[in-house]
Every structure is written in C-alpha cells, then in structure tokens.
Coordinates of C-alpha atoms and ligand atoms in Angstrom, one line a residue:
X691 CA 1.4 52.9 159.7
X692 CA 1.4 56.4 159.0
X693 CA 1.1 59.1 161.9
X694 CA -1.8 61.4 161.7
X695 CA -2.5 64.6 162.8
X696 CA -5.4 65.9 164.7
X697 CA -6.7 69.8 164.1
X698 CA -8.9 69.9 167.5
X699 CA -11.8 71.9 168.5
X700 CA -11.9 75.0 166.2
X701 CA -14.9 76.0 163.8
X702 CA -15.1 74.0 160.7
X703 CA -16.5 76.4 157.8
X704 CA -18.6 74.8 155.8
X705 CA -20.8 76.4 152.7
X706 CA -23.9 77.4 154.6
X707 CA -22.8 76.7 158.0
X708 CA -20.3 76.3 160.5
X709 CA -19.9 73.5 163.1
X710 CA -17.3 73.3 166.2
X711 CA -15.3 70.2 165.8
X712 CA -12.0 68.7 164.8
X713 CA -10.2 67.5 161.7
X714 CA -8.2 64.3 161.2
X715 CA -5.1 64.7 158.7
X716 CA -3.7 61.7 157.6
X717 CA -0.9 61.7 155.0
X718 CA -2.0 64.5 152.4
X719 CA -6.1 63.9 152.6
X720 CA -8.3 64.6 155.5
X721 CA -9.3 61.6 157.0
X722 CA -12.3 62.6 159.2
X723 CA -14.3 65.9 160.7
X724 CA -16.1 66.0 163.3
X725 CA -16.5 65.7 167.2
X726 CA -13.1 63.6 167.4
X727 CA -11.2 62.3 170.5
X728 CA -7.1 62.1 170.4
X729 CA -5.8 58.4 169.2
X730 CA -2.7 57.3 171.5
X731 CA 0.1 59.2 170.3
X732 CA -1.5 61.3 168.1
X733 CA -0.1 64.6 167.5
X734 CA -2.5 67.4 168.4
X735 CA -2.8 70.9 167.3
X736 CA -5.2 73.1 169.8
X737 CA -7.2 75.1 167.8
X738 CA -9.7 76.6 170.2
X739 CA -11.3 80.0 169.2
X740 CA -9.9 79.6 165.3
X741 CA -11.5 78.7 162.0
X742 CA -10.7 76.1 159.9
X743 CA -11.2 77.4 156.2
X744 CA -10.6 75.3 153.2
X745 CA -7.4 76.6 151.5
X746 CA -7.8 79.7 149.2
X747 CA -7.8 79.3 145.6
X748 CA -6.7 82.1 143.7
X749 CA -8.2 82.5 140.3
X750 CA -6.2 84.9 138.4
X751 CA -2.5 85.8 138.5
X752 CA 0.2 86.9 135.7
X753 CA 3.2 85.2 137.0
X754 CA 6.4 86.1 135.4
X755 CA 4.3 87.3 132.1
X756 CA 6.0 89.1 129.5
X757 CA 4.0 92.5 129.3
X758 CA 4.3 96.4 127.7
X759 CA 8.3 95.6 127.4
X760 CA 9.0 94.0 130.4
X761 CA 8.3 90.9 133.0
X762 CA 5.9 91.1 135.7
X763 CA 8.2 91.1 139.3
X764 CA 6.7 88.0 140.9
X765 CA 7.8 84.7 139.3
X766 CA 6.0 81.5 140.2
X767 CA 8.3 80.9 143.5
X768 CA 7.8 84.4 144.8
X769 CA 4.2 84.7 144.2
X770 CA 3.5 81.6 145.2
X771 CA 5.3 81.5 148.3
X772 CA 3.1 84.9 149.3
X773 CA -0.3 83.1 148.0
X774 CA 0.7 80.7 150.6
X775 CA 1.7 82.9 153.4
X776 CA -1.7 84.6 152.8
X777 CA -3.5 81.4 152.9
X778 CA -4.2 80.4 149.3
X779 CA -2.9 76.8 148.8
X780 CA -3.9 76.9 144.9
X781 CA -2.9 79.5 142.4
X782 CA -4.6 79.4 138.6
X783 CA -2.2 81.5 136.4
X784 CA -3.1 82.8 132.8
X785 CA -0.6 80.9 130.6
X786 CA -0.5 82.8 127.6
X787 CA -0.8 82.2 123.8
X788 CA 1.3 84.7 122.1
X789 CA 1.1 86.1 118.6
X790 CA 1.6 83.2 116.2
X791 CA 2.1 80.4 118.8
X792 CA 0.4 77.6 119.0
X793 CA -1.5 77.0 123.0
X794 CA 0.9 73.6 123.5
X795 CA 3.9 76.1 122.6
X796 CA 2.5 78.7 125.3
X797 CA 1.6 76.0 127.8
X798 CA 4.8 74.2 127.8
X799 CA 6.4 78.0 128.3
X800 CA 4.1 78.2 131.5
X801 CA 5.2 74.6 132.8
X802 CA 9.0 75.5 132.6
X803 CA 8.2 78.7 134.3
X804 CA 6.1 77.0 137.2
X805 CA 7.4 72.9 137.3
X806 CA 9.6 72.6 140.6
X807 CA 9.2 76.4 141.6
X808 CA 5.4 76.1 143.3
X809 CA 5.1 76.5 146.8
X810 CA 1.5 76.0 146.6
X811 CA -0.3 73.8 143.9
X812 CA -1.0 74.9 140.7
X813 CA -3.2 75.0 137.6
X814 CA -3.4 77.4 133.9
X815 CA -6.0 79.0 132.2
X816 CA -5.2 79.4 128.7
X817 CA -5.0 83.0 127.7
X818 CA -5.7 83.9 124.2
X819 CA -3.9 86.6 122.3
X820 CA -5.9 86.2 119.2
X821 CA -8.2 84.0 117.0
X822 CA -8.1 81.4 114.4
X823 CA -8.9 78.0 112.9
X824 CA -5.6 76.4 114.0
X825 CA -6.2 78.0 117.7
X826 CA -9.7 76.8 117.5
X827 CA -8.5 73.0 116.4
X828 CA -6.5 73.1 119.4
X829 CA -8.8 73.5 121.7
X830 CA -9.8 69.8 122.3
X831 CA -6.4 68.6 123.1
X832 CA -5.9 71.3 125.5
X833 CA -9.1 70.9 127.6
X834 CA -8.2 66.9 127.6
X835 CA -4.7 68.5 128.9
X836 CA -6.2 69.9 132.0
X837 CA -6.7 73.1 131.1
X838 CA -10.6 73.8 131.3
X839 CA -10.8 77.2 131.1
X840 CA -9.4 80.0 128.4
X841 CA -9.5 83.9 128.6
X842 CA -10.3 86.1 125.7
X843 CA -9.6 89.8 126.0
X844 CA -12.3 92.6 124.4
X845 CA -9.7 95.2 125.4
X846 CA -5.7 96.0 124.2
X847 CA -6.5 96.7 120.5
X848 CA -3.8 95.3 118.2
X849 CA -2.4 93.4 121.0
X850 CA -4.9 90.9 122.2
X851 CA -8.1 92.3 121.5
X852 CA -10.8 89.8 120.1
X853 CA -14.1 90.7 118.0
X854 CA -17.7 89.4 118.4
X855 CA -17.3 86.9 115.6
X856 CA -14.4 85.7 117.0
X857 CA -16.1 85.2 120.6
X858 CA -18.7 83.3 119.2
X859 CA -16.9 80.9 117.4
X860 CA -14.6 80.2 120.0
X861 CA -17.7 79.9 122.8
X862 CA -19.0 77.4 120.1
X863 CA -16.0 75.3 120.5
X864 CA -15.7 75.3 124.2
X865 CA -19.5 74.5 124.7
X866 CA -18.8 71.5 122.2
X867 CA -15.7 70.5 124.5
X868 CA -17.9 71.3 127.9
X869 CA -15.1 74.1 129.1
X870 CA -15.5 77.7 129.6
X871 CA -14.1 80.9 128.8
X872 CA -13.3 84.3 130.7
X873 CA -13.6 87.8 129.2
X874 CA -11.8 90.8 130.0
X875 CA -14.5 93.4 129.0
X876 CA -14.0 96.9 127.9
X877 CA -14.4 98.4 124.4
X878 CA -10.8 98.1 123.3
X879 CA -11.4 100.4 120.1
X880 CA -12.6 103.0 122.0
X881 CA -10.3 103.1 125.2
X882 CA -7.5 103.3 121.6
X883 CA -9.5 106.6 120.8
X884 CA -9.9 107.8 124.1
X885 CA -6.0 107.2 125.2
X886 CA -4.9 109.1 121.8
X887 CA -7.1 111.9 122.1
X888 CA -5.4 112.3 125.9
X889 CA -2.0 111.8 124.6
X890 CA -2.7 114.6 121.8
X891 CA -4.2 117.2 124.4
X892 CA -0.8 116.4 126.5
X893 CA -2.5 115.0 129.1
X894 CA 0.3 112.2 130.1
X895 CA 0.1 111.9 133.6
X896 CA -1.2 108.7 135.3
X897 CA -4.5 110.4 136.4
X898 CA -5.6 110.3 132.6
X899 CA -5.4 106.1 132.6
X900 CA -9.1 106.1 133.8
X901 CA -10.1 108.8 132.0
X902 CA -9.4 106.7 128.8
X903 CA -11.3 103.6 130.3
X904 CA -14.6 105.1 131.8
X905 CA -17.0 102.8 133.4
X906 CA -19.2 102.6 130.5
X907 CA -16.9 100.5 128.2
X908 CA -16.9 97.7 130.7
X909 CA -20.9 98.2 130.6
X910 CA -20.8 98.1 126.6
X911 CA -18.5 95.2 126.4
X912 CA -20.6 93.1 128.9
X913 CA -23.6 94.0 126.7
X914 CA -21.7 92.9 123.5
X915 CA -20.7 90.0 125.0
X916 CA -24.1 89.0 126.6
X917 CA -25.6 89.5 123.2
X918 CA -23.1 86.7 121.7
X919 CA -24.5 84.4 124.8
X920 CA -28.2 85.2 124.2
X921 CA -27.5 83.1 120.9
X922 CA -25.2 80.4 122.2
X923 CA -26.2 80.2 126.2
X924 CA -22.3 78.6 126.4
X925 CA -20.7 78.5 129.7
X926 CA -18.5 81.8 130.6
X927 CA -17.6 84.6 133.1
X928 CA -16.5 87.4 133.3
X929 CA -13.4 88.6 135.1
X930 CA -12.4 91.2 137.0
X931 CA -15.6 93.3 137.1
X932 CA -15.4 96.6 138.3
X933 CA -18.2 98.7 138.3
X934 CA -21.9 98.9 139.3
X935 CA -23.0 99.7 135.6
X936 CA -21.4 96.1 134.5
X937 CA -23.1 94.2 137.3
X938 CA -26.3 96.0 136.5
X939 CA -25.8 94.7 132.7
X940 CA -25.1 91.5 134.3
X941 CA -28.1 91.2 136.0
X942 CA -30.5 92.2 133.1
X943 CA -29.0 89.6 130.5
X944 CA -29.3 87.1 133.5
X945 CA -33.5 88.0 133.4
X946 CA -33.3 87.0 129.9
X947 CA -31.9 83.6 130.9
X948 CA -28.1 83.8 130.6
X949 CA -26.2 81.9 133.1
X950 CA -23.2 84.4 134.1
X951 CA -20.5 83.8 136.2
X952 CA -18.5 86.5 138.0
X953 CA -15.0 87.1 139.3
X954 CA -14.1 90.7 141.3
X955 CA -10.9 91.7 142.7
X956 CA -10.1 93.4 146.0
X957 CA -8.7 96.7 144.3
X958 CA -12.0 97.0 142.9
X959 CA -13.7 96.2 146.4
X960 CA -11.7 98.1 148.2
X961 CA -9.5 100.7 146.2
X962 CA -10.9 104.0 144.9
X963 CA -10.3 106.3 141.8
X964 CA -9.3 109.1 143.9
X965 CA -5.6 107.5 144.5
X966 CA -5.2 108.7 140.6
X967 CA -5.0 112.6 141.9
X968 CA -6.4 115.3 140.1
X969 CA -6.2 116.6 136.3
X970 CA -3.4 118.8 137.7
X971 CA -1.5 116.3 140.2
X972 CA 2.1 115.8 139.1
X973 CA 2.6 112.8 141.5
X974 CA 3.9 109.9 139.8
X975 CA 2.7 107.8 142.7
X976 CA -0.6 107.1 140.9
X977 CA 1.4 104.8 138.7
X978 CA 1.1 102.2 141.6
X979 CA -2.9 101.9 140.8
X980 CA -2.7 101.6 136.7
X981 CA -4.5 98.8 135.8
X982 CA -6.9 97.6 133.4
X983 CA -10.0 97.8 134.5
X984 CA -8.8 101.0 136.5
X985 CA -9.9 101.6 140.1
X986 CA -13.5 103.1 140.1
X987 CA -16.1 105.0 142.6
X988 CA -17.1 104.2 145.8
X989 CA -20.7 103.2 144.7
X990 CA -19.3 100.9 142.6
X991 CA -17.2 99.0 145.4
X992 CA -20.6 98.9 147.4
X993 CA -22.5 97.6 144.3
X994 CA -19.5 94.9 144.0
X995 CA -19.7 94.0 148.1
X996 CA -23.3 93.7 147.9
X997 CA -23.2 91.4 144.6
X998 CA -20.8 89.4 146.4
X999 CA -23.1 88.6 149.4
X1000 CA -26.2 88.4 147.4
X1001 CA -24.3 85.6 145.0
X1002 CA -24.4 87.7 142.3
X1003 CA -20.5 87.4 142.0
X1004 CA -19.1 84.3 142.8
X1005 CA -15.3 84.7 143.1
X1006 CA -12.5 86.7 144.1
X1007 CA -9.1 86.7 142.4
X1008 CA -6.5 89.5 142.6
X1009 CA -5.2 89.5 138.7
X1010 CA -2.1 89.9 140.8
X1011 CA 0.1 91.2 138.2
X1012 CA 3.0 93.2 139.6
X1013 CA 5.4 95.7 138.5
X1014 CA 8.0 97.4 140.6
X1015 CA 7.4 101.1 141.0
X1016 CA 11.1 101.5 140.4
X1017 CA 12.5 100.9 136.8
X1018 CA 8.8 99.3 135.9
X1019 CA 6.0 101.6 136.6
X1020 CA 8.4 104.4 136.1
X1021 CA 8.7 103.4 132.1
X1022 CA 5.7 105.5 131.8
X1023 CA 6.8 108.3 133.8
X1024 CA 6.4 110.6 130.9
X1025 CA 3.6 108.9 129.0
X1026 CA 0.7 107.0 131.1
X1027 CA -0.1 104.4 128.0
X1028 CA 3.4 103.2 128.4
X1029 CA 2.9 102.4 132.3
X1030 CA 3.0 98.2 132.8
X1031 CA -0.7 97.5 133.8
X1032 CA -1.3 96.1 137.0
X1033 CA -0.8 95.9 140.7
X1034 CA 0.2 93.0 143.4
X1035 CA -2.3 91.3 145.6
X1036 CA -1.6 87.6 145.7
X1037 CA -0.8 87.5 149.3
X1038 CA -3.6 89.7 151.0
X1039 CA -7.0 88.5 149.3
X1040 CA -8.2 86.6 152.6
X1041 CA -7.2 89.0 155.0
X1042 CA -8.6 92.2 153.0
X1043 CA -12.2 90.4 152.7
X1044 CA -11.7 89.0 155.9
X1045 CA -11.3 92.2 157.3
X1046 CA -13.6 94.3 155.0
X1047 CA -15.9 91.5 154.6
X1048 CA -16.5 89.6 157.3
X1049 CA -15.4 91.7 160.2
X1050 CA -17.7 94.8 159.1
X1051 CA -20.5 92.6 158.8
X1052 CA -21.1 93.1 154.7
X1053 CA -20.6 88.8 154.4
X1054 CA -20.5 85.8 156.7
X1055 CA -17.8 83.3 156.7
X1056 CA -19.3 80.7 155.1
X1057 CA -19.6 83.2 152.0
X1058 CA -16.3 84.1 152.7
X1059 CA -15.2 80.8 151.8
X1060 CA -17.4 80.3 149.0
X1061 CA -16.0 83.2 147.3
X1062 CA -12.6 82.6 148.1
X1063 CA -12.4 78.8 147.8
X1064 CA -15.2 76.6 147.2
X1065 CA -17.0 78.2 144.1
X1066 CA -13.7 78.5 142.2
X1067 CA -12.9 74.5 143.2
X1068 CA -16.3 73.9 141.5
X1069 CA -16.4 76.5 138.5
X1070 CA -12.5 75.7 137.9
X1071 CA -12.6 71.9 137.8
X1072 CA -11.0 71.2 141.5
X1073 CA -14.1 70.0 143.6
X1074 CA -14.0 67.8 145.9
X1075 CA -10.4 67.4 146.0
X1076 CA -9.8 71.1 146.6
X1077 CA -12.4 73.6 148.3
X1078 CA -14.4 71.9 150.7
X1079 CA -12.9 70.6 154.1
X1080 CA -14.3 67.1 154.3
X1081 CA -13.2 63.6 154.6
X1082 CA -11.1 62.4 151.3
X1083 CA -10.3 66.0 149.9
X1084 CA -7.0 67.2 149.9
X1085 CA -5.9 68.4 153.6
X1086 CA -5.6 71.9 152.1
X1087 CA -6.3 73.9 155.0
X1088 CA -6.1 77.5 157.0
X1089 CA -6.2 77.8 160.6
X1090 CA -7.7 81.4 160.8
X1091 CA -7.2 83.5 163.8
X1092 CA -10.4 86.2 163.7
X1093 CA -9.1 88.5 166.7
X1094 CA -6.0 90.2 165.7
X1095 CA -5.4 93.5 164.6
X1096 CA -2.8 94.7 162.4
X1097 CA -1.5 96.9 159.9
X1098 CA -0.6 96.0 156.4
X1099 CA 3.4 97.0 155.8
X1100 CA 4.5 96.4 152.2
X1101 CA 7.8 95.7 153.8
X1102 CA 6.8 92.3 155.9
X1103 CA 5.3 90.6 152.5
X1104 CA 6.3 87.8 151.0
X1105 CA 5.5 89.3 147.6
X1106 CA 8.6 90.8 145.1
X1107 CA 7.3 93.9 144.6
X1108 CA 8.4 97.3 146.1
X1109 CA 5.0 98.3 146.8
X1110 CA 1.8 97.2 147.9
X1111 CA -1.9 98.9 147.2
X1112 CA -2.6 98.2 150.4
X1113 CA 0.0 99.9 152.7
X1114 CA -1.4 100.9 156.0
X1115 CA -4.8 99.3 155.5
X1116 CA -5.8 98.3 159.2
X1117 CA -7.1 94.5 159.1
X1118 CA -8.6 92.4 161.2
X1119 CA -8.1 88.4 161.8
X1120 CA -5.0 86.8 160.4
X1121 CA -4.0 83.7 158.9
X1122 CA -1.9 81.1 161.6
X1123 CA -1.1 78.0 159.9
X1124 CA -1.4 76.7 156.6
X1125 CA -1.4 72.8 155.5
X1126 CA -0.9 72.1 151.9
X1127 CA -2.0 68.4 151.3
X1128 CA -1.1 67.5 155.1
X1129 CA 2.1 69.4 155.0
X1130 CA 2.3 71.9 157.9
X1131 CA 3.9 75.3 155.9
X1132 CA 2.7 77.9 157.8
X1133 CA 2.8 77.6 161.7
X1134 CA 2.0 80.3 163.8
X1135 CA 2.1 83.1 160.8
X1136 CA 5.6 82.0 160.0
X1137 CA 6.5 79.8 156.5
X1138 CA 8.3 76.7 157.8
X1139 CA 8.8 74.7 154.9
X1140 CA 10.1 76.2 152.0
X1141 CA 10.2 73.4 149.8
X1142 CA 8.5 74.1 146.3
X1143 CA 6.5 70.9 146.7
X1144 CA 3.8 72.4 144.6
X1145 CA 1.9 70.1 142.2
X1146 CA 0.5 70.6 138.4
X1147 CA -3.6 70.3 138.6
X1148 CA -5.0 68.9 136.0
X1149 CA -8.6 70.4 136.0
X1150 CA -11.8 68.5 134.9
X1151 CA -14.6 70.7 133.1
X1152 CA -16.4 73.6 134.9
X1153 CA -19.8 73.0 137.2
X1154 CA -21.7 75.9 136.6
X1155 CA -24.3 75.1 139.1
X1156 CA -22.4 77.6 142.1
X1157 CA -23.9 81.2 143.0
Ligands
URP1380 O1 -3.8 95.5 134.5 C1 -4.1 94.7 134.7 N1 -5.1 93.7 134.8 N2 -3.1 93.8 134.1 C2 -3.1 92.0 133.8 C3 -3.6 91.9 132.3 C4 -5.5 92.1 132.7 O2 -5.8 92.4 131.7 O3 -5.5 90.7 133.5
ZN1381 ZN1 -8.1 91.3 132.1
ZN1382 ZN1 -5.5 89.5 134.5

C-alpha cells in the first residue's frame, strides 16, 4: 500500500479562515486535512509555527520569449526552478503566436520549449500579435485543447497592437466559447508619437522610457477597452495594472455593470519611478527597470495595495520577462527605445507579497493566499485541482515560516539573470518546504529534487466569480 505523509500541526490557510491542523498527503493528492493523528509507521513532518499555503500560481511569465532582437534570459528550466524555490508550483506562460503564424504553430513551439524541462506544473495562455478571421476560426480548437485564456496588446504599434474593432471581434468569439482575454492596456499610437518626440530631442537615456508612457495612456486604454465591454459584457481581465488612474477607470466601469478582473505585479506595488533617475542622469543602471508599463509613483502603489486588499484587484503575477543587464539591456545603451522591455521577478513573488503585504498589515494571510493562488486557479480553470488545500486536490503545498528576516541578494536566487530589481530588499518570512503533487521538492529552503517532473496542465473555462 502507498505510504502517506503527515504534515503535522501547522496553520492551514483557507479562503476567509485559518485553521490549526494537519495535512495528510497520499501519492500526488491531499488525502485529508484537520485534526489528524499519525498512522502506524507513517512519516511525519513537524510543522508547528508554520503556515500551510496552497502552492503559488504564477499568472504571467515570458520564458524563452523572442523579443526585441533577443531572447529572455530564463527558459522553462531556470524559470520554473526559480518559481519552485519561491513557493510557486504552477506557472502559466504566454505562448505567443507571431506574425503570420497560426496559434497551433505558436503553441507547438511553446510545447517544444517547455515539455520535459519544467520543475513546476505549467500551462499556457495564447498571446496574439495580430487579429484576423483565420485566427478567429482557430480559437475553438485552441480552447478545447486546454488554453482558455488569450492576451491582446493595445500597445506596441506596428508589432502587436490591436484596434477596438479587432478587440470586439475577438471578445465576441471568446464569449461564444466561454474563454477569456487579458489585455495589455496602454495607448500604443500615442506612445509611438511620444517615443519619436523624445528621440528627436536627443533624449535617449532610460529616464525617457517612462516619459513616453504616462499613466494617462494606461487609463485611456482601459476606458476604450471598457467601452467595448459595455457592448459585449464578455469575460476579460486587465494584465499588469500599474496606475491608480487605471484602477479608478476600472471601478467607474464596474459601476456601469461591467465585470472586470485585474492582475497587478510586485514591481508596481514596490518599485517607484524614481529608479529611472532624472532627465539629466546618465546612469544606465536605470535600464534594469525598463518595462511596459513603466514603474509609477508612490500614490499608485498605495492604490494598488488597497485594491488588492479590498477585492478590486484579484491576482498578482510577475510579468517575469528577464533580460541580463550585460549584453541584453545594454543593447539600448544609446537609445532607450532599444532596451529590451521586462524584468525578472518569478522567484520573489510570494516573499515580497508576504513581507510587504501580510507582515506590514496591508492584507491578511487569507487574502494573500487568494491573490497568489486560489483566485488564479479559479479564473484560469484549474480549481479545485490547484489553489486550495482540501481533500482530493493536488498536494501542491508550501510550508511557510513567518519568522525569518533576511535580505535579498541576487546571487542567491535561482533566476538566470545577472540582476534582481529587488536587490537588498528586507524580507520577513520564508518559504521552507514545497511539495509538487506530493513530491517534497524543496526542503528547509533548498531544492532537493532536481527532476523536471512538471506536467502540462490543460485548463478548463474561467470561473468569473472571484473577488
Ligand atoms: O515590459 C514587459 N512587460 N515586457 C513583457 C511584455 C508585456 O507587455 O507583458
Ligand atoms: Zn503586457
Ligand atoms: Zn507580460
């Protein structure tokens, strides 16, 4: 008979409550939870003083993505290994359909990149770089194959940007299928003009990236997107929300009866636009923070934290899109518009959210677990297999010690990137053990099973009923 393992006497974090108790794992599954006593000869792990959390679900990564003439530094091996070390057991990456390609072709390439290489379980969204009737005709088979969420860009003119008529058409189709679309909300037409203006003025340092992507352009794109949704009321969400203005626009649309789900990222909660320096600063270090949308102001961070706690924002992904400073970010040394956009973050998501969210009293541990795992499991069609600690669910479990205080050092991370934007951040609380489908892959903070045993997850349709 298969041996079970008892995780004994921790605090089981559930939606809305935390209960003292134990978790019994049998094979890949949680057999039971509650007040449990060890069976004869059963292996027991003493978890007194620790939280049990459902394995983190990362909603937004770009692993091994070809972008701006280079490829992101983390592939599926290093990216998911870093995720695992940080308490994430499921990664949903953006498989990308490039110009002229079918979605099936894009998806096949992403499987070739990921299959047999992942340390966590994984799934794909499908990112679209264009819109046409052929892609529309393909959506049904893509959704049936387990990819129930898409991404469209309102930014990146002449590259991936789509118009409102195309958004309408795509949303009509996902509505018919019960799937969903995440939108990158920035006004790509105006960004293009502003970038050109800055370059004409000889403003080429990283500082001018944010000047060409002001908060108003996120707000405006959201208003435009929600005008479409006022007509359709289709499932959708907004990815990597960065501004208070954007959140206000979302809440106004909600008052008109539109159901909108929202993702934000640790960088928009914790890093300020002051990282870009000043108009006259020549320091190229600022390139480390070149991402789209760019970093914002303190008031934006406060609004996003409040939104997470109150239920206005439902999940936190990292938009992990890592480029090395040396050789990659440096491609834009003479022109900020050539700096590859994106930054790493996959490993520290839970740690940052716990230390600056829970430990600082901005949200309770139950909300933390909802925004890092449960809500994503529901919305992205993985619940109750993932995202909850209950009998019958996959034994994806994080044992979290709330006490340690430590400092982030990039060199200690598993991400394959030569910097972290969170260098020297002071943290409280640490991921101790991680189980992926019952396998004890991280023990006392160290990865002890290196096998790439992560499985591909075909996903069901979204459950929109989350807060
Ligand atoms: O700068 C970023 N975020 N790069 C990744 C692509 C995207 O828009 O999510
Ligand atoms: Zn985006
Ligand atoms: Zn992204």
